[in-house]
Coordinates of N, CA, C and O in Angstrom, one line a residue:
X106 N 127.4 94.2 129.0 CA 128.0 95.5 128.9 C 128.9 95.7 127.7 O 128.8 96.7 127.1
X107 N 129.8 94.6 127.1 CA 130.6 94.7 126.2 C 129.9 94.7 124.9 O 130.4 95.4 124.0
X108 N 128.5 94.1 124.5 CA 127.9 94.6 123.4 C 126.9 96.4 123.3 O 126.7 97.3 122.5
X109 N 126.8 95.9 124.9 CA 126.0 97.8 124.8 C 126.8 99.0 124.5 O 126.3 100.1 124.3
X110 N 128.4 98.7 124.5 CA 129.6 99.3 124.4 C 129.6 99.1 122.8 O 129.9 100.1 122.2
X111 N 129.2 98.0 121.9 CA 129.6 97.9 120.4 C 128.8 98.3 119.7 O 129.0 98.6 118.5
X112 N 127.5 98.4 120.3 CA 126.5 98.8 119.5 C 126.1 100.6 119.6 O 125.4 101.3 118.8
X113 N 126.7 100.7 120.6 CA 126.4 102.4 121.1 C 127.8 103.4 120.4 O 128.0 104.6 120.4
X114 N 128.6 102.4 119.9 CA 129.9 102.8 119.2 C 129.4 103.2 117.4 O 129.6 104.2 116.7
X115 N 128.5 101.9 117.2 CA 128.2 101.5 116.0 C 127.5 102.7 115.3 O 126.7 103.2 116.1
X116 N 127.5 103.5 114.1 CA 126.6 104.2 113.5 C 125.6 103.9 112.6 O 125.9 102.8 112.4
X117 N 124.4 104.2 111.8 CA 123.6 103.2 111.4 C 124.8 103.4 109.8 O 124.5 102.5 109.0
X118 N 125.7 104.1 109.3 CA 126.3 104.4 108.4 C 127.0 103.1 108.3 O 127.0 102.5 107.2
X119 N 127.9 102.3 109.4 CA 128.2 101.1 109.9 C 127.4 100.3 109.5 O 128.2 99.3 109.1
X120 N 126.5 100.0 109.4 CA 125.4 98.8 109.4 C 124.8 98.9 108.2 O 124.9 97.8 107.6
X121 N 124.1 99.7 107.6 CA 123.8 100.1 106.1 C 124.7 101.0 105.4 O 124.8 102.2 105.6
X122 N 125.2 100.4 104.4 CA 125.8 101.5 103.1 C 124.7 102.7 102.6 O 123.9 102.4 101.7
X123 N 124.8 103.7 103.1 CA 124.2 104.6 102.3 C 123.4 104.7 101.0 O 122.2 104.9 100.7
X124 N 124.5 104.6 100.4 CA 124.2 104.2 99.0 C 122.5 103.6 98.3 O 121.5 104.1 97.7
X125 N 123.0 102.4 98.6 CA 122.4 101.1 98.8 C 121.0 101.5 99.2 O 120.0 101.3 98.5
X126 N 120.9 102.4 101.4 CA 119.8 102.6 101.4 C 119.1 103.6 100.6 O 118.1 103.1 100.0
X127 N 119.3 104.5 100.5 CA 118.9 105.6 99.2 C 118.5 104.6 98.0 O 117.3 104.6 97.7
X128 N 119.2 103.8 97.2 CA 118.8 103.3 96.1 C 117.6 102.2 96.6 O 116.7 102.0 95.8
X129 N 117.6 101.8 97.5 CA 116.5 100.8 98.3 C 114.8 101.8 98.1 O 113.8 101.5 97.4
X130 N 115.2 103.0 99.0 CA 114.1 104.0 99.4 C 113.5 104.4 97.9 O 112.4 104.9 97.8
X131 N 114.6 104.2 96.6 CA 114.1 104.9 95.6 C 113.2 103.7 94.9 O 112.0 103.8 94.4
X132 N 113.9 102.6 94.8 CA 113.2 101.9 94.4 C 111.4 101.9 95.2 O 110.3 102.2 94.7
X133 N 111.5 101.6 95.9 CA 110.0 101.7 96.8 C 109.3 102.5 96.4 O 108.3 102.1 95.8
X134 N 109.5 103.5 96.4 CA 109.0 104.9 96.2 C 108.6 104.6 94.4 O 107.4 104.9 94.1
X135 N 109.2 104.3 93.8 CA 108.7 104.1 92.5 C 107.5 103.4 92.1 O 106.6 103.7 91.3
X136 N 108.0 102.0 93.3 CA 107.0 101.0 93.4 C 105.6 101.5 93.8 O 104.6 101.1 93.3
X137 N 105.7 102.1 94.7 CA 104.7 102.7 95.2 C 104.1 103.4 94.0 O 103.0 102.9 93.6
X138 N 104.4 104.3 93.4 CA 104.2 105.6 92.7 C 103.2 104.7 91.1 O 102.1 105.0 90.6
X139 N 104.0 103.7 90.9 CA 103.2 102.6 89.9 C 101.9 102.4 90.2 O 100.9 102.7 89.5
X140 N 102.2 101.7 91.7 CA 100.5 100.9 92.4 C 99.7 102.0 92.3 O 98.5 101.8 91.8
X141 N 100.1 103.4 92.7 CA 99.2 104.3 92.8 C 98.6 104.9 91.7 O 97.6 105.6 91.7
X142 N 99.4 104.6 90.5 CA 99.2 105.5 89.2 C 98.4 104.8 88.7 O 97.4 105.3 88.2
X143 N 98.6 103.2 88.8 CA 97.7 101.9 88.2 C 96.2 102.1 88.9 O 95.2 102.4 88.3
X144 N 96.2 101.9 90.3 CA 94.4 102.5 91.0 C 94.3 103.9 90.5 O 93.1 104.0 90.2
X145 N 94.8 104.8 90.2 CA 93.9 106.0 90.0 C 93.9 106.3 88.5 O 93.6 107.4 88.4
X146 N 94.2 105.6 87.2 CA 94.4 105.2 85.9 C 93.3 104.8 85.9 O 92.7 104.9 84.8
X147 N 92.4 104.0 87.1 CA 91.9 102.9 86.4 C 90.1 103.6 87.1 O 89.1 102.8 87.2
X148 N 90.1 104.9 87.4 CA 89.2 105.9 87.8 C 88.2 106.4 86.7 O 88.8 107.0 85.8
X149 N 87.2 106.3 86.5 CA 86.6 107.0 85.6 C 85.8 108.1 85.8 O 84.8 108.2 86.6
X150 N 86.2 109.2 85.0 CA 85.9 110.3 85.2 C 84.6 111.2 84.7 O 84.5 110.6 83.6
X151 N 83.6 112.1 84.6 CA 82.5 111.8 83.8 C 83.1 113.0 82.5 O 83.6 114.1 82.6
X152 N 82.7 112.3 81.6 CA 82.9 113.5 80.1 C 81.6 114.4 79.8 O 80.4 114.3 79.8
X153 N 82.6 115.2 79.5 CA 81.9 116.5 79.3 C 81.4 117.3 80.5 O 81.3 116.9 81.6
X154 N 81.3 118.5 80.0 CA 81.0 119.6 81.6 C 79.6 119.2 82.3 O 79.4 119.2 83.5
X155 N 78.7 118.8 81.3 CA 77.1 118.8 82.2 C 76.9 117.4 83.5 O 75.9 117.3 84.3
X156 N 78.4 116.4 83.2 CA 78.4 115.1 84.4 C 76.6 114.6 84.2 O 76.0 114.3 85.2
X157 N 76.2 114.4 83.1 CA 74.4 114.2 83.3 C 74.7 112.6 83.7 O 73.7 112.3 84.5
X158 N 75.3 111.6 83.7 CA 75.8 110.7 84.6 C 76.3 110.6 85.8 O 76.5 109.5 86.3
X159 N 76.4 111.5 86.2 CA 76.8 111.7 87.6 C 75.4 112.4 88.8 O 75.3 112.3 90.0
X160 N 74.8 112.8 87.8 CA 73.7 113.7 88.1 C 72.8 112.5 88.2 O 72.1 112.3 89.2
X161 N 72.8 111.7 87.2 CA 71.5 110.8 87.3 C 72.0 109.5 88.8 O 71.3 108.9 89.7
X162 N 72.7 109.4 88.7 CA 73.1 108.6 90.1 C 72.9 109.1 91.1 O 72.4 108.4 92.0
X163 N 73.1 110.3 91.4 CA 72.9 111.4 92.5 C 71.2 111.1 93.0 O 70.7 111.2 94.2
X164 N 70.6 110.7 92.1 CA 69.0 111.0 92.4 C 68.4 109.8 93.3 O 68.2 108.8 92.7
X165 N 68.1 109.8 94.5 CA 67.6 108.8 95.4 C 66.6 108.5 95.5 O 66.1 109.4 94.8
X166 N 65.3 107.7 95.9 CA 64.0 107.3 95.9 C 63.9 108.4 97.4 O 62.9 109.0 97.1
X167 N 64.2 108.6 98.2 CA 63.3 109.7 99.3 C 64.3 110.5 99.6 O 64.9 110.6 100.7
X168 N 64.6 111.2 98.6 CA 65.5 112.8 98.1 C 64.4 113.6 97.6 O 63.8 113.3 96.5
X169 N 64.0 114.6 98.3 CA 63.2 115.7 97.9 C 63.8 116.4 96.7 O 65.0 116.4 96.6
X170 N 62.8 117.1 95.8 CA 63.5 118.1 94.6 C 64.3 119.3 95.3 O 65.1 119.9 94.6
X171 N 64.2 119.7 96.7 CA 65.1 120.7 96.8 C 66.3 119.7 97.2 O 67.5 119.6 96.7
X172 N 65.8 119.1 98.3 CA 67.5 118.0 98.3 C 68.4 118.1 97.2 O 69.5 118.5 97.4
X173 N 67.7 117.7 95.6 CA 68.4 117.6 95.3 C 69.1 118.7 94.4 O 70.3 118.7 94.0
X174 N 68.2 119.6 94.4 CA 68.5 120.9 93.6 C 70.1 121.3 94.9 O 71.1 121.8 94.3
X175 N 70.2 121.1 96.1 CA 71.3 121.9 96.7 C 72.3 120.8 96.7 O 73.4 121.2 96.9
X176 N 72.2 119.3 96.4 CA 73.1 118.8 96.1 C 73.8 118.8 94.9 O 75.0 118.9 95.0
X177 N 72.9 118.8 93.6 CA 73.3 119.5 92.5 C 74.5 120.5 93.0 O 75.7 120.1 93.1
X178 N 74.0 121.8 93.4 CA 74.2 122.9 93.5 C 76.1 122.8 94.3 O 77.1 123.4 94.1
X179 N 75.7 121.8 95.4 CA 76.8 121.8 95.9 C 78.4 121.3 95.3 O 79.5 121.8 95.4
X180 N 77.9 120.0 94.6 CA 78.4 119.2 93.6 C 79.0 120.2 92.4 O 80.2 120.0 92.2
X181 N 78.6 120.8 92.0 CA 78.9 121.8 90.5 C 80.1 122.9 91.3 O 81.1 123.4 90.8
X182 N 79.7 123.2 92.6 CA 80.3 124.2 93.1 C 81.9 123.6 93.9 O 82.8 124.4 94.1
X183 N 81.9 121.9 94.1 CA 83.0 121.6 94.4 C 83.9 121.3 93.2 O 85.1 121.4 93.3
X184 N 83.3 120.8 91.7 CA 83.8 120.3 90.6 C 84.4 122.0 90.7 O 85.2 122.2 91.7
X185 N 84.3 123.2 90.0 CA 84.2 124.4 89.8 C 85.6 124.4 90.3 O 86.6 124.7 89.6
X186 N 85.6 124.2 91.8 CA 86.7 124.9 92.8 C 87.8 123.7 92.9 O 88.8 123.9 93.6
X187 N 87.6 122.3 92.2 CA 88.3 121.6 92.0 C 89.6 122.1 91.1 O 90.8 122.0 91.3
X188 N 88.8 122.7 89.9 CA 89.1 122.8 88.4 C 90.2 124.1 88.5 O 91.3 124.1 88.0
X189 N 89.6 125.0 89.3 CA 90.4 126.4 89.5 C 91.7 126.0 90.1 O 92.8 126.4 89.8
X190 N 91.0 125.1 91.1 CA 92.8 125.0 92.1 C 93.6 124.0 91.3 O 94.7 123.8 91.7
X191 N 93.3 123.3 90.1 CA 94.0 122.3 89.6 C 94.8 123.3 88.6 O 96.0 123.0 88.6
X192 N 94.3 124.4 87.7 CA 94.8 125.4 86.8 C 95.6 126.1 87.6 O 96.8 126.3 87.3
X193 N 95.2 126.7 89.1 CA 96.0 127.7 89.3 C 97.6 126.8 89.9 O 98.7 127.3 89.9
X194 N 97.1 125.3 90.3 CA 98.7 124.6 90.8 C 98.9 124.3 89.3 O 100.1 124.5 89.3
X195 N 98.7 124.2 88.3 CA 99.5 123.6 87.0 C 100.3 125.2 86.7 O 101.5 125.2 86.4
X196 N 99.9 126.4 86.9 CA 99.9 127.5 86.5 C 101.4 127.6 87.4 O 102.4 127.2 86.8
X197 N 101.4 127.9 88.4 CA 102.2 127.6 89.7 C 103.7 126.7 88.9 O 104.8 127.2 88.6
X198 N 103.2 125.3 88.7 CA 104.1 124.5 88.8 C 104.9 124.4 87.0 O 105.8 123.7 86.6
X199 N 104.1 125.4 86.3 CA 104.8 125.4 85.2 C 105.5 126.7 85.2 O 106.1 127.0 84.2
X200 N 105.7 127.7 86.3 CA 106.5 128.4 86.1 C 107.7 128.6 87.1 O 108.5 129.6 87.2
X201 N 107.5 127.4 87.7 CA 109.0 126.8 88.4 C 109.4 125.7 87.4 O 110.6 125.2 87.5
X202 N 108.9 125.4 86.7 CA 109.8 124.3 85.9 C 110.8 125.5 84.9 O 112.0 125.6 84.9
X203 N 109.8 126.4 84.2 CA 110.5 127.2 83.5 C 111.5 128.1 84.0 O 112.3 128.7 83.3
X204 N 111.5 128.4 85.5 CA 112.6 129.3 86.1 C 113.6 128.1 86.4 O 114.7 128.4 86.2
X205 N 113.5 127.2 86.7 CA 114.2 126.1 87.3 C 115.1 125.3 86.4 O 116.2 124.8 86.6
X206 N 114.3 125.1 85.1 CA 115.1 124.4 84.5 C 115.7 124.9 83.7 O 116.5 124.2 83.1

């Protein structure tokens, strides 16, 4: 009873410095932010608009020509809506830096 009494008193402010945990959480978070930057740095992406490398991998031994004509088709149409949403968030996020900063 007399510990369930010290511990139910105790705050976690008591037991961890603040501080400390905040600079703990930041560090992590950095760490993290590295590993992640390091795997997706290390991504290769295809150059130039036509992806004719990406295209030639796409092609399977029992993939019909329409197969692949809508896979194509589908592929070009996700890069496309990739690209838009990536300009319209840069677009977005450069005009809170500029009100913000």
């Amino acid at each position: 009873f007399f510990f369930y009494n010290l511990v139910r008193k105790m705050s976690v402010a008591d037991v961890v410095d603040p501080s400390s945990f905040i600079l703990t959480c930041c560090g992590i978070s950095l760490a993290w932010a590295a590993i992640q930057f390091s795997i997706i740095s290390q991504t290769k992406l295809g150059s130039g608009s036509g992806f004719e490398e990406e295209r030639a991998s796409l092609k399977g031994k029992h993939s019909s020509r329409k197969e692949m004509e809508l896979l194509i088709e589908v592929y070009e149409a996700i890069s496309a809506g990739a690209e838009a949403f990536l300009r319209a968030e840069y677009s977005i996020c450069a005009v809170f830096v500029v009100v913000f900063s």
